[in-house]
Short mmCIF file of C-alpha atoms in Angstrom, two decimals:
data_model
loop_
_atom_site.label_atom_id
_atom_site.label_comp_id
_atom_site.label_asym_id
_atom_site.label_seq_id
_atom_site.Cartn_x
_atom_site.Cartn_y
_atom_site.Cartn_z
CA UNK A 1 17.96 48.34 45.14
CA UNK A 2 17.54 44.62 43.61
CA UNK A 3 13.87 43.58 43.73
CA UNK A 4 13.09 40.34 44.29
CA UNK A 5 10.65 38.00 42.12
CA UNK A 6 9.32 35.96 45.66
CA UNK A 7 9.63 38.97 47.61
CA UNK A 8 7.60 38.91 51.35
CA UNK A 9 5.88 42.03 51.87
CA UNK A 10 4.33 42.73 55.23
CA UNK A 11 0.50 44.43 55.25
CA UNK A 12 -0.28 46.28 57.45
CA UNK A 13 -4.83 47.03 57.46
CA UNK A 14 -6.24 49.71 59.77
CA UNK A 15 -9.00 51.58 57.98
CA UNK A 16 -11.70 50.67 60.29
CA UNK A 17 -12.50 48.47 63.16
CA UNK A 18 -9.96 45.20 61.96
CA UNK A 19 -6.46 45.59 62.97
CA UNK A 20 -5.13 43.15 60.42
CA UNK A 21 -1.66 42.15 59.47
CA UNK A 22 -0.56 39.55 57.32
CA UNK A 23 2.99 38.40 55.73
CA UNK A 24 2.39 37.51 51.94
CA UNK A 25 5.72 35.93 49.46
CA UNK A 26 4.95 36.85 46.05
CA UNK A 27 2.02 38.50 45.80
CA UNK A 28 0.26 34.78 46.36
CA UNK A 29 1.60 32.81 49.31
CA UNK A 30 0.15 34.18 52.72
CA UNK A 31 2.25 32.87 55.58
CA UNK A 32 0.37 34.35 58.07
CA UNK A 33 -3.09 36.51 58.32
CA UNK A 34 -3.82 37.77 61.43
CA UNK A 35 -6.54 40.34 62.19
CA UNK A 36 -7.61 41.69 65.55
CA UNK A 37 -11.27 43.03 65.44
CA UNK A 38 -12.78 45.84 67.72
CA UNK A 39 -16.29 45.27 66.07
CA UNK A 40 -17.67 43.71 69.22
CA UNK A 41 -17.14 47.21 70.86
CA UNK A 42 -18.98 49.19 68.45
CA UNK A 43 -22.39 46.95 68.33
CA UNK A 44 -24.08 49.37 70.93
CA UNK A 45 -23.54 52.23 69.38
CA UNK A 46 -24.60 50.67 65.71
CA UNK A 47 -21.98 51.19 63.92
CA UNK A 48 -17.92 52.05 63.92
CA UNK A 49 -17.28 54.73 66.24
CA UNK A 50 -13.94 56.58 65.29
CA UNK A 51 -12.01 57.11 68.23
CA UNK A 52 -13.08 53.77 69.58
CA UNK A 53 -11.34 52.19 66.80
CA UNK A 54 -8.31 54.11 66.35
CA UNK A 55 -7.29 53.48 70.01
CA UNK A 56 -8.24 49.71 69.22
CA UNK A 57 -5.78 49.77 66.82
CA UNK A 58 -3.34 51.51 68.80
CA UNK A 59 -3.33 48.97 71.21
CA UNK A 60 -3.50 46.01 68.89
CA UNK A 61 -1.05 46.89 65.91
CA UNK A 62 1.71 45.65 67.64
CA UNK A 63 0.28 42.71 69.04
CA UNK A 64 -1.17 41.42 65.86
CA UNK A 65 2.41 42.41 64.37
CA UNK A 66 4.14 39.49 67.03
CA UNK A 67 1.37 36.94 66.08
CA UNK A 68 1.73 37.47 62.37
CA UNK A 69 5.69 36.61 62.28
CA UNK A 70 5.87 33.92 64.95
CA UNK A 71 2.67 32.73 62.64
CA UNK A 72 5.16 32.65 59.69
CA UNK A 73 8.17 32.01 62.05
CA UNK A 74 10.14 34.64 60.49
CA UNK A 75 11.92 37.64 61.83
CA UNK A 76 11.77 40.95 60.80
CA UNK A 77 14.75 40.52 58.43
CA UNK A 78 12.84 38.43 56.22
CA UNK A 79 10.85 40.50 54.94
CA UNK A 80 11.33 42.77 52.19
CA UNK A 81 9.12 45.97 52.03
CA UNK A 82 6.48 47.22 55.07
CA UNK A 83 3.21 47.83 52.84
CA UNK A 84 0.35 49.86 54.38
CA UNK A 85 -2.91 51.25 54.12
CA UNK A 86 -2.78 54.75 53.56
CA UNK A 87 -6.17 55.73 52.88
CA UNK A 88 -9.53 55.58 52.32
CA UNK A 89 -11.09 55.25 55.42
CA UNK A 90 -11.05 56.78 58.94
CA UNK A 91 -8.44 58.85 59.11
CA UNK A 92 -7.31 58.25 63.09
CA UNK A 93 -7.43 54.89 62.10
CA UNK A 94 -5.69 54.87 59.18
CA UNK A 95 -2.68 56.86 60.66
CA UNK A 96 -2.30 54.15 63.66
CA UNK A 97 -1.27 51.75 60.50
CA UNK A 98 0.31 54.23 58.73
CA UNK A 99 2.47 56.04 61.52
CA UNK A 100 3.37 51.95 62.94
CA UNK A 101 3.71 51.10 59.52
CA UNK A 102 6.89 54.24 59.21
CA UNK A 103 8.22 53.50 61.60
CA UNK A 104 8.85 49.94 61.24
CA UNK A 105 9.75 50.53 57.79
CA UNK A 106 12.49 53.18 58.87
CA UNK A 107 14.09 51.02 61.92
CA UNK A 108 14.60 47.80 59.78
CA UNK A 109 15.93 50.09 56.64
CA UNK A 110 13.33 48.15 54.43
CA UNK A 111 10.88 50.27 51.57
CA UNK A 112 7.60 51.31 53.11
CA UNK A 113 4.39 50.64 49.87
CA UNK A 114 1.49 53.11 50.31
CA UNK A 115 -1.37 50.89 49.16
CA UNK A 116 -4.99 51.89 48.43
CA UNK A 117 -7.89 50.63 50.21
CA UNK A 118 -9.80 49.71 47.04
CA UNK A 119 -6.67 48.44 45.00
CA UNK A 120 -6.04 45.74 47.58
CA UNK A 121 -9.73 44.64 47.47
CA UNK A 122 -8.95 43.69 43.91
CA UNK A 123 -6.02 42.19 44.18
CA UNK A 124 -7.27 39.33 46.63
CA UNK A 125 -8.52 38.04 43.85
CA UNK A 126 -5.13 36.79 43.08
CA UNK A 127 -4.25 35.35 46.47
CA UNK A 128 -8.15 33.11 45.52
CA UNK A 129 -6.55 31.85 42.35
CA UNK A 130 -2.41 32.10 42.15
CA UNK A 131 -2.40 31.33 38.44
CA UNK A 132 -4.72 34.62 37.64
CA UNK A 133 -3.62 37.15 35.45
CA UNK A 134 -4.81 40.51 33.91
CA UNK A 135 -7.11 41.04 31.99
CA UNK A 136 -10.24 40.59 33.67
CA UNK A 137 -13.14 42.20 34.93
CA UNK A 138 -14.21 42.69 38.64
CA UNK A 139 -16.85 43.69 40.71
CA UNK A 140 -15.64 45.79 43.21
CA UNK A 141 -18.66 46.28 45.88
CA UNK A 142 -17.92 47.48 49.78
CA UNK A 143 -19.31 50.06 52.39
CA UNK A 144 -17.50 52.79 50.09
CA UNK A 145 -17.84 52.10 46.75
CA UNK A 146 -19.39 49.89 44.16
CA UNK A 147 -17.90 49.80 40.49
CA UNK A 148 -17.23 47.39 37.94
CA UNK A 149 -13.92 47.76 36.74
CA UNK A 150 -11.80 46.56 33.59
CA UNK A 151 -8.43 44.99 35.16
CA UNK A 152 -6.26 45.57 31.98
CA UNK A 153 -2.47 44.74 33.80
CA UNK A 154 -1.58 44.64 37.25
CA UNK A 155 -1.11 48.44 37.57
CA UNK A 156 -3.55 49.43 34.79
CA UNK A 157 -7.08 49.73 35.80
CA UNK A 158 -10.45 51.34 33.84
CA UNK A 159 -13.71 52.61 35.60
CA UNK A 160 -16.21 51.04 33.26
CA UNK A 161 -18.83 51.98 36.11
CA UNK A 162 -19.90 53.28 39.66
CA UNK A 163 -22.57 54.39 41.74
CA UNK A 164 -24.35 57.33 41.33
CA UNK A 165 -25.03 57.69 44.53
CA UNK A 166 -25.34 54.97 47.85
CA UNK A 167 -22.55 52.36 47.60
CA UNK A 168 -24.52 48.85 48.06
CA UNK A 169 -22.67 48.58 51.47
CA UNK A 170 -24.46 51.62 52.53
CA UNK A 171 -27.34 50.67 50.95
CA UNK A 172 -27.46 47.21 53.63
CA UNK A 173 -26.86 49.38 56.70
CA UNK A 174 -29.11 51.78 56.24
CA UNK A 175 -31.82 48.43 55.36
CA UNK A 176 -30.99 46.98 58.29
CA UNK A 177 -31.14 49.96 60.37
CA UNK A 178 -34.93 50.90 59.21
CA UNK A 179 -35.30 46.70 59.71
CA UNK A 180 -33.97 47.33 63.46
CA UNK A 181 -30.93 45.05 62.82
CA UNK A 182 -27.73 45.85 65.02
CA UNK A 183 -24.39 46.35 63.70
CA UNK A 184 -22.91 45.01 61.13
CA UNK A 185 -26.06 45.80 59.05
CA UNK A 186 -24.57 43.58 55.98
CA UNK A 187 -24.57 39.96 57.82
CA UNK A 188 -27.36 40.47 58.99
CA UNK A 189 -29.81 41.23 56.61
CA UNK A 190 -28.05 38.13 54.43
CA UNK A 191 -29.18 36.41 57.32
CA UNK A 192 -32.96 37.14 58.13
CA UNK A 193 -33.34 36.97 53.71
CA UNK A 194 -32.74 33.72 54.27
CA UNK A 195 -35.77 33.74 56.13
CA UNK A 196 -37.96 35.32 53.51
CA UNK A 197 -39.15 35.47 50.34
CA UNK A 198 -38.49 37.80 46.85
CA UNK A 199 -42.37 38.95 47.22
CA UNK A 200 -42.01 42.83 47.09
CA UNK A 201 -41.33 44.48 44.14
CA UNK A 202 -38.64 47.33 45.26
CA UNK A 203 -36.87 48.98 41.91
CA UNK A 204 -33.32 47.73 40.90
CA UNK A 205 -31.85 51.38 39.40
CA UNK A 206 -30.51 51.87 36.60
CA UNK A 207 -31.03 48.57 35.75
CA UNK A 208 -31.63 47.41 32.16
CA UNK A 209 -29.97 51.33 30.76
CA UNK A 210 -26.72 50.93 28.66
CA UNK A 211 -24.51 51.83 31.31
CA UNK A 212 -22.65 49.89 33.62
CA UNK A 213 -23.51 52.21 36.71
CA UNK A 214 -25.44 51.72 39.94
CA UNK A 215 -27.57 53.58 42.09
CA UNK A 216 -29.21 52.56 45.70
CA UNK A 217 -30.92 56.23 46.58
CA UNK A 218 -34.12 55.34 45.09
CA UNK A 219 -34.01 51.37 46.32
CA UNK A 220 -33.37 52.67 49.99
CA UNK A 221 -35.90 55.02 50.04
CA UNK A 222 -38.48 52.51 48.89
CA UNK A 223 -37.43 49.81 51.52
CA UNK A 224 -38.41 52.82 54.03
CA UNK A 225 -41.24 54.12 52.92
CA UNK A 226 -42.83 50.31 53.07
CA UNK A 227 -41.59 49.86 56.38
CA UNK A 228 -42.67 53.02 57.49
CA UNK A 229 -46.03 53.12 55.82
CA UNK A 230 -46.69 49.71 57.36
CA UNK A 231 -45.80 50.74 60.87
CA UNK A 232 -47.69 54.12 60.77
CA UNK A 233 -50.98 52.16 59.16
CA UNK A 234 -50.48 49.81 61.77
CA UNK A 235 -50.63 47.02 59.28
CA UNK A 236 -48.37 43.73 59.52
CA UNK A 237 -45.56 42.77 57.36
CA UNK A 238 -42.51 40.27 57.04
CA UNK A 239 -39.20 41.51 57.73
CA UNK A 240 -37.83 39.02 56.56
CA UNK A 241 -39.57 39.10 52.96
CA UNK A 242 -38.37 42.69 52.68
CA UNK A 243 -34.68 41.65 53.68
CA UNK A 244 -34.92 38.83 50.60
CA UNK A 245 -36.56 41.12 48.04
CA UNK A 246 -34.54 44.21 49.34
CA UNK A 247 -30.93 41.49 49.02
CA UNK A 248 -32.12 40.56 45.33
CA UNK A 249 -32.89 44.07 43.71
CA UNK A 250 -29.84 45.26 45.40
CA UNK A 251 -27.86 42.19 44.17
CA UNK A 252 -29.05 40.67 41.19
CA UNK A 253 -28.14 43.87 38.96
CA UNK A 254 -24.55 43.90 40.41
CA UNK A 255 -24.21 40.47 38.58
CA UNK A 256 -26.17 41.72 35.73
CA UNK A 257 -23.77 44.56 34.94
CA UNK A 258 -20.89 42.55 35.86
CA UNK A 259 -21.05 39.76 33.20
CA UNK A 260 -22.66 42.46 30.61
CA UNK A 261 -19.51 44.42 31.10
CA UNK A 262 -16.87 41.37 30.28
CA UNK A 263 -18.95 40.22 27.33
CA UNK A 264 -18.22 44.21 25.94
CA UNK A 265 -14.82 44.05 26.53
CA UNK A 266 -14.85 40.47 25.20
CA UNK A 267 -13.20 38.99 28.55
CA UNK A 268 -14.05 35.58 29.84
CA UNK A 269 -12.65 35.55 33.33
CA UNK A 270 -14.53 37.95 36.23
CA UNK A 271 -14.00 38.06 39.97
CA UNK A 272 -15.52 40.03 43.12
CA UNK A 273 -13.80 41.69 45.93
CA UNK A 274 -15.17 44.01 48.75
CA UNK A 275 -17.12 43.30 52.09
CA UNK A 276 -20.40 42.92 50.33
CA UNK A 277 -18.59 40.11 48.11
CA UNK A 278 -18.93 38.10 50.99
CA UNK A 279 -22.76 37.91 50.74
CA UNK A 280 -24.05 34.27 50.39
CA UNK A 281 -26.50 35.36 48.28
CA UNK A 282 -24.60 37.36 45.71
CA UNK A 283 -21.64 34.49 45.62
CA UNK A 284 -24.16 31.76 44.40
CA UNK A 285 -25.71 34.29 41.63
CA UNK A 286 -22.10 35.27 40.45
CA UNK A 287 -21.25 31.31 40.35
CA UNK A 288 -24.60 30.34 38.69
CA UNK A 289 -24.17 33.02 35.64
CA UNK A 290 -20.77 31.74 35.58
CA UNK A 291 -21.63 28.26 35.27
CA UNK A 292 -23.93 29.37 32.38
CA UNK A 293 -22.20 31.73 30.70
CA UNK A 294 -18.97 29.99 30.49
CA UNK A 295 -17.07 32.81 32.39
CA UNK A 296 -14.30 31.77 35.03
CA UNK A 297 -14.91 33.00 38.11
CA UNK A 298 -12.57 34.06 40.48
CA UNK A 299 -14.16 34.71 43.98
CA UNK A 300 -11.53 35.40 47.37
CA UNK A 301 -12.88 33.53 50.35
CA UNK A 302 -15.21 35.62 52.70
CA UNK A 303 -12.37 36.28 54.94
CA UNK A 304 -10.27 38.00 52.45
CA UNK A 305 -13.52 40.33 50.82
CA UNK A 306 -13.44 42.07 54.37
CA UNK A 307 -10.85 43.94 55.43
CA UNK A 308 -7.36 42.39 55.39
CA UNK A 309 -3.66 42.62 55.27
CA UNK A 310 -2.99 40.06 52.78
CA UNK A 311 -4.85 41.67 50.45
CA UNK A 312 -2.66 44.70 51.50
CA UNK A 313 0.46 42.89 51.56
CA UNK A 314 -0.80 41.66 47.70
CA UNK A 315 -1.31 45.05 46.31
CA UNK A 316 1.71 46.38 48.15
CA UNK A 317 3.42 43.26 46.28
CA UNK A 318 2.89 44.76 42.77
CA UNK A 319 3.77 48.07 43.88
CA UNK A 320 7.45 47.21 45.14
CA UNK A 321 7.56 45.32 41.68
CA UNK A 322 6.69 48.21 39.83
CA UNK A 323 9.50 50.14 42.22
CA UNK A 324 6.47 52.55 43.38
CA UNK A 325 7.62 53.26 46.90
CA UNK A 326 7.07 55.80 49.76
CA UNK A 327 8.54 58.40 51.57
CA UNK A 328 8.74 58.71 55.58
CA UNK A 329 6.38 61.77 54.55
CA UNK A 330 3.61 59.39 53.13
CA UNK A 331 0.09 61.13 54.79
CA UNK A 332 -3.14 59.54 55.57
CA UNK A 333 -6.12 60.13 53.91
CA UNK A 334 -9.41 59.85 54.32
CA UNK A 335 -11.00 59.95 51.15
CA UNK A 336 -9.62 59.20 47.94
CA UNK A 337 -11.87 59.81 44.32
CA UNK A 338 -12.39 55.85 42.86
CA UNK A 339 -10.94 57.06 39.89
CA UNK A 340 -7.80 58.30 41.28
CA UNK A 341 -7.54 55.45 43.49
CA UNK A 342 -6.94 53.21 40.18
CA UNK A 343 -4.57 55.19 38.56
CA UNK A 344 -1.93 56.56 41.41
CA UNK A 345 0.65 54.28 43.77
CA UNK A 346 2.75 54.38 46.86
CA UNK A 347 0.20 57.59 47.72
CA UNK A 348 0.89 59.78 45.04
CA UNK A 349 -2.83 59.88 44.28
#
């Protein structure tokens, strides 16, 4: 088969609770991003409910399908390779996109990409800036993982390090849960911080050691025991000064480790990616440091930190260059080890 340079790759994002699908030429252009969100139907229950979202997706895949190529105004012959997310996440979700994603591939004769969850939160960084090129070093931070990781090509990637324990996603939710904060717990503890102050010392982990890994178990526990010590003494407190002190110890060492790690591998050029990459807070630390330090800084709008299918259709982009495609046998899966998420394609992981 003859690959194309500006080929259009279709991505195809149902891991969660966004049914997203997006039409992408070259790994850069996006021609059309559509996502159709079930979040609004999970806020009572306080968080993503499983089976609500894989029928949201059931009924929505196709639907946000239509809108992405009249969006583009192509046809389904334009495109050149169905790319889809194959895992991590929840795994009646994830088949919805994957068993769609199949069959579409099989009826229009085009390759089907298996693309990882976490690989196509690093590659929106380049739809944010179409001129960037590995090397680099990123900050990958979600509901699933947080790492800092040395982008050495676009198919080579190198754990430099990751949480011990709570992602910093995870870390938010359960904040905002103790904080009595309905779903999503992340936006909304940005958003009462910005009410408070940085007046309560809770420990950043791991922070000043010689590694470049993370851990939130000890930072969570302390934002509970305060609030909980507080309620049972019956004593008064601000919320909203333990969302801003909780947001900067949680925070400030992500952009710590991040720029420590790029001046070790002597790299002058850094991005973000993941939901919590979105944070207000964390987006004007990374760009003051940068500012300072002289580092580029290569941040993907808000809209393509959460979950997307350009960033799918990206990643899927420099798989069907590298020829890495799938089989009509290509699985869903659930949960997929960071490390092997780096180093495997097309679901081979």
């Amino acid at each position: 088969m003859q690959l194309k340079k500006d080929a259009v790759i279709l991505g195809i994002e149902t891991s969660c609770d966004e049914t997203a699908v997006s039409i992408v030429r070259g790994g850069r252009e996006i021609l059309a991003d559509e996502i159709i969100s079930s979040a609004t139907e999970h806020v009572r229950f306080g968080g993503v409910v499983p089976e609500i979202a894989s029928r949201a997706h059931t009924e929505a895949v196709q639907e946000a399908t239509s809108r992405a190529f009249a969006a583009a105004g192509l046809g389904f012959d334009d495109i050149d390779a169905v790319a889809v997310t194959y895992g991590a996440g929840l795994l009646g979700a994830l088949l919805v996109g994957v068993s769609y994603a199949k069959g579409l591939a099989y009826a229009l004769d085009k390759p089907l990409v298996a693309v990882n969850h976490i690989r196509g939160h690093i590659a929106a960084a380049y739809l944010a800036d179409k001129t960037l090129e590995p090397p680099f070093v990123t900050l990958l931070a979600s509901g699933g993982h947080t790492a800092v990781i040395f982008v050495k090509s676009y198919t080579e990637h190198e754990v430099l390090g990751s949480t011990l324990d709570d992602a910093a996603g995870e870390a938010f939710d359960k904040v905002a849960r103790v904080l009595g904060l309905s779903y999503p717990g992340g936006p909304n503890v940005e958003k009462l911080a910005r009410e408070g102050k940085k007046s309560i010392a809770f420990p950043a982990m791991l922070k000043g050691t010689h590694t470049f890994d993370f851990s939130y178990s000890g930072l969570k526990t302390s934002v509970v025991n305060y609030v909980h010590t507080k309620s049972q003494k019956g004593e008064e407190f601000s919320a909203a000064d333990v969302a801003a002190s909780f947001q900067s110890a949680a925070l400030d060492v992500l952009a710590d480790k991040l720029f420590s790690a790029a001046e070790k591998c002597g790299i002058k050029t850094v991005a973000a990616g993941g939901g919590v990459a979105a944070n207000g807070y964390l987006r004007e630390e990374l760009s003051r440091r940068a500012a300072e330090k002289g580092f580029k800084l290569v941040l993907p709008e808000r809209r393509y930190c959460t979950d997307n299918g350009c960033m799918i259709a990206a990643e899927g982009y420099i798989q069907y260059s590298s020829g890495n495609f799938a089989g009509l046998d290509l699985n869903a899966k659930a949960s997929i080890p960071l490390k092997n998420a780096l180093r495997g394609g097309a679901g081979k992981e």
